[in-house]
Amino acid sequence: MGRIFSGIQPTGNLHLGNYLGAIRNWVLMQKEYESFFCIVDLHALTILPEAPQLQANIRKAAATYLAAGIDPEKSYIFPQSAVAAHCELAWILSCLTPLGWLNRMIQFKEKAGKEKEKANLGLYGYPVLQAADILIYKGTHVPIGEDQKQHVELARDIAGAFNRQYKVDYFKLPEPIILKTAARVMSLRDGSSKMSKSDPSDYSRIHLSDDPDTIALKIRKAKTDPEPIAGNPKAMEKRLEALNLLGIYAALSDQSLEKVCSEFEGVNFSTFKQRLTEKLVSVFNPIRQKMICYLKDPKTIDAILEKGSDKARSLASCHLNEIKDIIGLLKT
Ligand code: TYM
């Protein structure tokens, strides 16, 4: 049996991109793999969130995982900061990571923008901590959206560097698992940029916590074009926003984009948007209602996080001791 590790930053309400790119896949994969689903709160520190906000967001992320179908009897849910071994391994791995590898990271370039000199060291070293997240559990499969592929590839490179440096076959190289149908959900306002928690416009994304009226409003306001839907995706290549909405519908209804285009050929977007809203509400409303229940019961959330943390801590500390032995540190 393989072992999954994946995580989401608790930097705001989780959205449709997080759901289709990651969580939905986790729910399916947890049946076949031992699964560790982390709330990567240490990564979230790179944007210096307010303390009460961060604490609330950690519990909200846990409630979202649970409401979306992560089963705490099967899988482990925990905050990254509960397991110190992530940071200890990150230091060890940082000593094996050439700066040149980090300089290639697209996400750092995007997040640091023109202010590279002012960006913090945490943001720069972020992918090394991400590699440690996965490798401390000897994770074999990492279900993610397309934007995280480069980071998982770096984790593979770092794992290989460790094995070569210490002449061992300790780390297996983790596989990124990316679902083709929803690898990159785009903003509802701009089909060329990714749907993201950090977009200043709330209308750019659908949150898993949005009520049906809010979903309907956001979809009504979503950018499209006046042309009707074409019978195949190739004919819509340049209509980015239109294609994004069709892709969301396809992913939510487990159909190919080709099938959705042929089903809606000739239909205009005002009609299609109503169908998309119905689909979104039918998937998200039950999740939202379960989330509300969990959030009213923080003791249950905390107990689930504690159980997940205990399991994660014991596996991570066992691996950390093996790693210490390999590299010449004294075991504890
Ligand atoms: P984060 O918090 O940005 O996103 C969490 C997950 O959601 C996916 N995702 C998307 N998928 C499709 N379309 C989108 N618009 C979209 N937006 C986000 C992401 O690909 C991701 O799978 N660095 C990671 C968190 C992390 C991690 C890890 C992930 C830390 N350590 C170890 C896997 C393994 C991040 O910032 O994800």
CSV table of C-alpha atoms and ligand atoms in Angstrom, one decimal:
chain,number,residue,atom,x,y,z
A,1,MET,CA,0.0,0.0,0.0
A,2,GLY,CA,1.3,3.4,-0.9
A,3,ARG,CA,1.3,6.4,1.4
A,4,ILE,CA,-0.3,9.8,0.5
A,5,PHE,CA,0.9,13.1,1.8
A,6,SER,CA,-0.7,16.4,0.7
A,7,GLY,CA,-1.6,19.7,2.2
A,8,ILE,CA,-3.3,23.1,1.9
A,9,GLN,CA,-2.2,26.4,3.3
A,10,PRO,CA,-4.8,27.8,5.8
A,11,THR,CA,-4.6,31.3,4.3
A,12,GLY,CA,-8.3,31.9,3.7
A,13,ASN,CA,-11.5,30.1,2.7
A,14,LEU,CA,-10.8,27.0,0.6
A,15,HIS,CA,-12.1,27.4,-3.0
A,16,LEU,CA,-13.2,25.4,-6.0
A,17,GLY,CA,-9.6,25.1,-7.3
A,18,ASN,CA,-8.5,23.5,-4.0
A,19,TYR,CA,-11.5,21.2,-4.1
A,20,LEU,CA,-11.2,20.0,-7.8
A,21,GLY,CA,-7.4,20.1,-7.8
A,22,ALA,CA,-6.8,18.4,-4.5
A,23,ILE,CA,-9.5,17.6,-1.9
A,24,ARG,CA,-11.8,15.7,-4.2
A,25,ASN,CA,-9.0,13.5,-5.3
A,26,TRP,CA,-7.9,12.9,-1.7
A,27,VAL,CA,-11.4,11.7,-0.8
A,28,LEU,CA,-11.2,9.1,-3.6
A,29,MET,CA,-7.6,8.1,-2.9
A,30,GLN,CA,-8.0,7.7,0.9
A,31,LYS,CA,-9.8,4.4,0.2
A,32,GLU,CA,-6.6,2.8,-1.2
A,33,TYR,CA,-3.7,4.6,0.5
A,34,GLU,CA,-2.6,5.3,4.0
A,35,SER,CA,-3.3,9.1,3.9
A,36,PHE,CA,-1.8,12.1,5.7
A,37,PHE,CA,-3.7,15.3,5.0
A,38,CYS,CA,-1.9,18.2,6.5
A,39,ILE,CA,-2.9,21.8,7.1
A,40,VAL,CA,0.4,23.5,6.3
A,41,ASP,CA,0.3,26.3,8.8
A,42,LEU,CA,4.0,26.9,8.8
A,43,HIS,CA,4.0,27.5,5.1
A,44,ALA,CA,1.2,30.1,5.7
A,45,LEU,CA,3.6,32.0,8.0
A,46,THR,CA,5.4,33.2,4.9
A,47,ILE,CA,2.7,35.8,4.4
A,48,LEU,CA,2.7,36.9,8.1
A,49,PRO,CA,-1.0,36.3,8.8
A,50,GLU,CA,-2.7,37.8,11.9
A,51,ALA,CA,-2.5,35.3,14.8
A,52,PRO,CA,-6.3,35.0,15.5
A,53,GLN,CA,-7.0,34.8,11.8
A,54,LEU,CA,-4.5,32.0,11.3
A,55,GLN,CA,-5.9,30.0,14.3
A,56,ALA,CA,-9.4,30.3,12.9
A,57,ASN,CA,-8.3,29.4,9.4
A,58,ILE,CA,-6.6,26.2,10.7
A,59,ARG,CA,-9.8,25.0,12.2
A,60,LYS,CA,-11.8,26.1,9.2
A,61,ALA,CA,-9.5,24.1,6.9
A,62,ALA,CA,-9.9,21.0,9.1
A,63,ALA,CA,-13.7,21.5,9.0
A,64,THR,CA,-13.5,21.7,5.2
A,65,TYR,CA,-11.5,18.6,4.8
A,66,LEU,CA,-14.0,16.7,7.0
A,67,ALA,CA,-17.1,18.1,5.4
A,68,ALA,CA,-15.7,17.3,1.9
A,69,GLY,CA,-15.4,13.7,2.9
A,70,ILE,CA,-12.0,13.0,4.4
A,71,ASP,CA,-12.7,10.2,6.9
A,72,PRO,CA,-10.9,10.7,10.2
A,73,GLU,CA,-11.2,7.0,10.9
A,74,LYS,CA,-9.2,6.2,7.7
A,75,SER,CA,-7.0,9.2,7.2
A,76,TYR,CA,-4.9,11.5,9.4
A,77,ILE,CA,-5.6,15.2,9.5
A,78,PHE,CA,-3.2,17.4,11.4
A,79,PRO,CA,-1.5,20.8,11.5
A,80,GLN,CA,2.1,20.9,10.2
A,81,SER,CA,3.2,22.8,13.2
A,82,ALA,CA,2.2,19.9,15.5
A,83,VAL,CA,5.1,17.8,14.1
A,84,ALA,CA,8.5,19.4,14.7
A,85,ALA,CA,10.2,16.8,12.5
A,86,HIS,CA,9.1,18.6,9.4
A,87,CYS,CA,11.3,21.5,10.3
A,88,GLU,CA,14.2,19.3,11.4
A,89,LEU,CA,14.2,17.4,8.1
A,90,ALA,CA,13.8,20.7,6.2
A,91,TRP,CA,17.1,21.9,7.7
A,92,ILE,CA,18.9,18.6,6.8
A,93,LEU,CA,17.5,18.8,3.2
A,94,SER,CA,18.4,22.5,2.8
A,95,CYS,CA,22.0,21.5,3.2
A,96,LEU,CA,21.6,19.2,0.1
A,97,THR,CA,19.7,21.7,-2.0
A,98,PRO,CA,21.7,23.9,-4.4
A,99,LEU,CA,20.5,27.5,-4.6
A,100,GLY,CA,20.2,27.1,-8.4
A,101,TRP,CA,17.3,24.6,-7.9
A,102,LEU,CA,15.4,27.1,-5.7
A,103,ASN,CA,16.1,29.9,-8.2
A,104,ARG,CA,14.1,28.0,-10.8
A,105,MET,CA,10.9,27.9,-8.7
A,106,ILE,CA,8.1,29.7,-10.5
A,107,GLN,CA,5.9,30.2,-7.4
A,108,PHE,CA,8.7,32.1,-5.7
A,109,LYS,CA,9.1,34.3,-8.7
A,110,GLU,CA,5.4,34.9,-8.9
A,111,LYS,CA,5.0,35.6,-5.2
A,112,ALA,CA,8.1,37.7,-4.7
A,113,GLY,CA,7.4,39.7,-7.9
A,114,LYS,CA,9.7,42.7,-8.4
A,115,GLU,CA,10.5,42.9,-4.7
A,116,LYS,CA,12.8,39.9,-4.7
A,117,GLU,CA,15.3,41.4,-2.3
A,118,LYS,CA,12.5,42.1,0.2
A,119,ALA,CA,11.0,38.6,0.0
A,120,ASN,CA,11.6,36.6,3.2
A,121,LEU,CA,13.9,33.6,3.5
A,122,GLY,CA,10.8,31.4,4.4
A,123,LEU,CA,9.2,32.1,1.0
A,124,TYR,CA,12.5,31.3,-0.7
A,125,GLY,CA,13.1,28.1,1.3
A,126,TYR,CA,9.3,27.1,1.1
A,127,PRO,CA,9.8,24.3,-1.4
A,128,VAL,CA,12.5,22.6,0.9
A,129,LEU,CA,10.0,22.5,3.7
A,130,GLN,CA,7.4,21.1,1.3
A,131,ALA,CA,9.9,18.4,0.3
A,132,ALA,CA,10.4,17.6,4.0
A,133,ASP,CA,6.6,17.5,4.5
A,134,ILE,CA,6.4,14.6,2.0
A,135,LEU,CA,9.7,12.8,2.7
A,136,ILE,CA,9.4,12.7,6.5
A,137,TYR,CA,6.5,10.2,6.0
A,138,LYS,CA,8.3,8.6,3.0
A,139,GLY,CA,5.1,9.6,1.1
A,140,THR,CA,4.8,7.8,-2.2
A,141,HIS,CA,1.9,9.7,-3.9
A,142,VAL,CA,1.2,13.4,-3.7
A,143,PRO,CA,-2.3,14.4,-5.1
A,144,ILE,CA,-2.1,18.1,-6.1
A,145,GLY,CA,-3.1,20.7,-8.7
A,146,GLU,CA,-0.9,21.5,-11.6
A,147,ASP,CA,0.6,24.5,-9.9
A,148,GLN,CA,2.4,22.4,-7.3
A,149,LYS,CA,4.0,20.0,-9.8
A,150,GLN,CA,7.3,21.8,-9.9
A,151,HIS,CA,7.5,21.7,-6.1
A,152,VAL,CA,6.9,17.9,-6.0
A,153,GLU,CA,9.5,17.4,-8.8
A,154,LEU,CA,12.0,19.4,-6.6
A,155,ALA,CA,11.1,17.0,-3.7
A,156,ARG,CA,12.0,14.1,-6.0
A,157,ASP,CA,15.3,15.8,-6.9
A,158,ILE,CA,16.1,16.4,-3.2
A,159,ALA,CA,15.3,12.8,-2.3
A,160,GLY,CA,17.6,11.6,-5.0
A,161,ALA,CA,20.4,14.0,-3.8
A,162,PHE,CA,20.0,12.6,-0.3
A,163,ASN,CA,20.2,9.0,-1.5
A,164,ARG,CA,23.3,9.8,-3.7
A,165,GLN,CA,25.1,11.8,-1.0
A,166,TYR,CA,24.7,9.1,1.7
A,167,LYS,CA,24.9,6.1,-0.8
A,168,VAL,CA,21.6,4.7,0.4
A,169,ASP,CA,18.2,3.9,-1.2
A,170,TYR,CA,16.3,5.4,1.7
A,171,PHE,CA,13.8,7.7,0.0
A,172,LYS,CA,11.5,6.5,-2.7
A,173,LEU,CA,10.8,9.3,-5.2
A,174,PRO,CA,7.3,10.6,-4.5
A,175,GLU,CA,4.8,10.7,-7.5
A,176,PRO,CA,2.7,13.8,-8.2
A,177,ILE,CA,-0.9,12.8,-8.9
A,178,ILE,CA,-2.7,15.4,-11.0
A,179,LEU,CA,-6.2,14.9,-12.3
A,180,LYS,CA,-6.3,16.1,-15.9
A,181,THR,CA,-9.9,17.3,-15.8
A,182,ALA,CA,-9.3,20.0,-13.1
A,183,ALA,CA,-5.5,20.4,-13.0
A,184,ARG,CA,-5.8,24.2,-13.1
A,185,VAL,CA,-9.1,26.0,-12.4
A,186,MET,CA,-8.9,29.5,-13.6
A,187,SER,CA,-10.2,32.8,-12.1
A,188,LEU,CA,-13.9,33.6,-12.9
A,189,ARG,CA,-12.7,37.1,-13.8
A,190,ASP,CA,-9.7,36.4,-15.9
A,191,GLY,CA,-9.3,33.1,-17.7
A,192,SER,CA,-5.5,33.5,-17.9
A,193,SER,CA,-4.9,33.5,-14.2
A,194,LYS,CA,-5.3,30.7,-11.7
A,195,MET,CA,-8.2,30.7,-9.2
A,196,SER,CA,-6.4,31.6,-6.0
A,197,LYS,CA,-7.0,32.5,-2.3
A,198,SER,CA,-4.8,35.6,-2.8
A,199,ASP,CA,-6.8,37.2,-5.6
A,200,PRO,CA,-8.1,40.5,-4.1
A,201,SER,CA,-11.5,39.9,-5.8
A,202,ASP,CA,-13.9,37.6,-4.1
A,203,TYR,CA,-15.8,37.3,-7.4
A,204,SER,CA,-12.7,35.5,-8.9
A,205,ARG,CA,-13.5,32.3,-7.0
A,206,ILE,CA,-16.2,30.2,-5.4
A,207,HIS,CA,-15.6,29.2,-1.8
A,208,LEU,CA,-16.7,25.9,-0.4
A,209,SER,CA,-18.4,28.0,2.3
A,210,ASP,CA,-20.5,30.1,-0.2
A,211,ASP,CA,-24.2,29.8,0.1
A,212,PRO,CA,-26.4,29.1,-3.0
A,213,ASP,CA,-27.2,32.8,-3.6
A,214,THR,CA,-23.6,33.8,-3.5
A,215,ILE,CA,-22.7,31.0,-5.9
A,216,ALA,CA,-25.4,32.1,-8.3
A,217,LEU,CA,-24.3,35.7,-8.1
A,218,LYS,CA,-20.6,34.8,-8.7
A,219,ILE,CA,-21.4,32.6,-11.7
A,220,ARG,CA,-23.8,35.3,-13.1
A,221,LYS,CA,-20.9,37.8,-12.8
A,222,ALA,CA,-18.3,35.4,-14.2
A,223,LYS,CA,-16.7,36.8,-17.4
A,224,THR,CA,-17.7,35.0,-20.6
A,225,ASP,CA,-18.3,36.1,-24.2
A,226,PRO,CA,-21.4,36.7,-26.3
A,227,GLU,CA,-20.8,33.6,-28.6
A,228,PRO,CA,-22.8,30.4,-28.1
A,229,ILE,CA,-21.0,27.2,-26.9
A,230,ALA,CA,-19.1,25.4,-29.8
A,231,GLY,CA,-19.4,21.7,-30.3
A,232,ASN,CA,-15.8,20.9,-29.4
A,233,PRO,CA,-13.1,22.3,-27.1
A,234,LYS,CA,-10.7,22.9,-30.0
A,235,ALA,CA,-13.1,25.5,-31.5
A,236,MET,CA,-13.1,27.3,-28.2
A,237,GLU,CA,-9.3,27.4,-27.6
A,238,LYS,CA,-9.0,31.2,-27.5
A,239,ARG,CA,-12.2,31.7,-25.3
A,240,LEU,CA,-10.4,31.2,-22.0
A,241,GLU,CA,-13.1,32.2,-19.6
A,242,ALA,CA,-15.8,30.2,-21.5
A,243,LEU,CA,-13.6,27.1,-21.6
A,244,ASN,CA,-12.9,27.5,-17.8
A,245,LEU,CA,-16.6,27.4,-17.0
A,246,LEU,CA,-17.1,24.3,-19.2
A,247,GLY,CA,-14.1,22.7,-17.6
A,248,ILE,CA,-15.6,23.2,-14.1
A,249,TYR,CA,-18.9,21.7,-15.2
A,250,ALA,CA,-17.1,18.7,-16.8
A,251,ALA,CA,-15.0,18.1,-13.7
A,252,LEU,CA,-18.0,18.4,-11.3
A,253,SER,CA,-20.1,16.0,-13.4
A,254,ASP,CA,-17.3,13.6,-14.1
A,255,GLN,CA,-17.6,14.0,-17.9
A,256,SER,CA,-15.0,14.9,-20.5
A,257,LEU,CA,-14.8,18.4,-21.8
A,258,GLU,CA,-15.6,17.0,-25.3
A,259,LYS,CA,-18.9,15.5,-24.0
A,260,VAL,CA,-19.9,18.7,-22.2
A,261,CYS,CA,-19.2,20.8,-25.4
A,262,SER,CA,-21.3,18.5,-27.5
A,263,GLU,CA,-24.1,18.4,-25.0
A,264,PHE,CA,-24.3,22.2,-24.8
A,265,GLU,CA,-23.5,23.0,-28.5
A,266,GLY,CA,-25.3,26.2,-29.6
A,267,VAL,CA,-26.4,27.1,-26.1
A,268,ASN,CA,-25.7,30.6,-24.9
A,269,PHE,CA,-23.9,31.3,-21.6
A,270,SER,CA,-26.8,32.8,-19.8
A,271,THR,CA,-28.5,29.4,-20.0
A,272,PHE,CA,-25.3,27.4,-19.4
A,273,LYS,CA,-24.6,29.5,-16.3
A,274,GLN,CA,-27.9,28.4,-14.7
A,275,ARG,CA,-26.9,24.7,-15.3
A,276,LEU,CA,-23.5,25.3,-13.8
A,277,THR,CA,-24.9,27.0,-10.8
A,278,GLU,CA,-27.3,24.1,-10.1
A,279,LYS,CA,-24.3,21.7,-10.4
A,280,LEU,CA,-22.1,23.7,-8.1
A,281,VAL,CA,-24.9,24.1,-5.5
A,282,SER,CA,-25.7,20.4,-5.6
A,283,VAL,CA,-22.0,19.6,-4.8
A,284,PHE,CA,-21.1,22.5,-2.4
A,285,ASN,CA,-24.3,23.0,-0.4
A,286,PRO,CA,-24.0,19.6,1.5
A,287,ILE,CA,-20.4,20.4,2.1
A,288,ARG,CA,-21.2,23.9,3.4
A,289,GLN,CA,-23.8,22.5,5.8
A,290,LYS,CA,-21.5,19.9,7.2
A,291,MET,CA,-18.8,22.6,7.6
A,292,ILE,CA,-21.2,24.7,9.6
A,293,CYS,CA,-21.9,21.8,12.0
A,294,TYR,CA,-18.2,21.0,12.5
A,295,LEU,CA,-17.4,24.7,13.1
A,296,LYS,CA,-20.0,24.8,15.9
A,297,ASP,CA,-18.1,21.9,17.5
A,298,PRO,CA,-14.4,23.0,17.8
A,299,LYS,CA,-13.8,20.3,20.5
A,300,THR,CA,-14.5,17.5,17.9
A,301,ILE,CA,-12.2,19.2,15.4
A,302,ASP,CA,-9.4,19.6,18.0
A,303,ALA,CA,-9.8,15.9,19.0
A,304,ILE,CA,-9.5,14.8,15.3
A,305,LEU,CA,-6.4,17.0,14.9
A,306,GLU,CA,-4.8,15.7,18.0
A,307,LYS,CA,-5.3,12.1,16.9
A,308,GLY,CA,-3.9,12.8,13.5
A,309,SER,CA,-0.9,14.7,15.1
A,310,ASP,CA,-0.1,11.8,17.4
A,311,LYS,CA,0.0,9.3,14.5
A,312,ALA,CA,2.0,11.7,12.3
A,313,ARG,CA,4.4,12.5,15.1
A,314,SER,CA,5.2,8.9,15.9
A,315,LEU,CA,5.8,8.0,12.2
A,316,ALA,CA,7.9,11.1,11.6
A,317,SER,CA,10.1,10.7,14.6
A,318,CYS,CA,10.8,7.1,13.7
A,319,HIS,CA,11.9,8.2,10.2
A,320,LEU,CA,13.9,11.1,11.6
A,321,ASN,CA,15.9,8.8,13.8
A,322,GLU,CA,16.7,6.6,10.8
A,323,ILE,CA,17.7,9.7,8.9
A,324,LYS,CA,19.9,10.9,11.7
A,325,ASP,CA,21.6,7.6,11.8
A,326,ILE,CA,22.3,7.6,8.1
A,327,ILE,CA,23.8,11.1,8.2
A,328,GLY,CA,25.9,10.7,11.3
A,329,LEU,CA,23.8,12.5,14.0
A,330,LEU,CA,23.1,10.7,17.3
A,331,LYS,CA,19.6,9.1,17.6
A,332,THR,CA,17.3,10.5,20.2
B,1,TYM,P1,-2.2,25.7,-1.9
B,1,TYM,O1,-2.6,25.9,-0.5
B,1,TYM,O2,-1.9,26.9,-2.7
B,1,TYM,O3,-3.2,24.8,-2.6
B,1,TYM,C1,-3.7,23.6,-2.1
B,1,TYM,C2,-4.0,22.6,-3.2
B,1,TYM,O4,-5.0,23.1,-4.1
B,1,TYM,C3,-4.4,23.1,-5.4
B,1,TYM,N1,-4.9,24.3,-6.1
B,1,TYM,C4,-5.5,24.2,-7.3
B,1,TYM,N2,-5.8,23.2,-8.2
B,1,TYM,C5,-6.4,23.5,-9.3
B,1,TYM,N3,-6.7,24.8,-9.7
B,1,TYM,C6,-6.5,25.8,-8.9
B,1,TYM,N4,-6.8,27.1,-9.2
B,1,TYM,C7,-5.8,25.6,-7.6
B,1,TYM,N5,-5.4,26.4,-6.6
B,1,TYM,C8,-4.9,25.5,-5.7
B,1,TYM,C9,-2.9,23.1,-5.3
B,1,TYM,O5,-2.3,22.6,-6.4
B,1,TYM,C10,-2.7,22.3,-4.0
B,1,TYM,O6,-2.7,20.9,-4.4
B,1,TYM,N6,2.7,24.4,-1.4
B,1,TYM,C11,1.3,23.9,-1.3
B,1,TYM,C12,1.0,23.3,0.0
B,1,TYM,C13,1.9,22.2,0.5
B,1,TYM,C14,1.9,20.9,0.0
B,1,TYM,C15,2.9,20.2,0.7
B,1,TYM,C16,1.2,20.2,-1.0
B,1,TYM,C17,2.8,22.3,1.4
B,1,TYM,N7,3.5,21.1,1.6
B,1,TYM,C18,3.3,18.9,0.5
B,1,TYM,C19,1.5,18.9,-1.2
B,1,TYM,C20,2.5,18.2,-0.5
B,1,TYM,C21,0.3,25.1,-1.6
B,1,TYM,O7,0.7,26.2,-1.4
B,1,TYM,O8,-0.9,24.7,-1.9
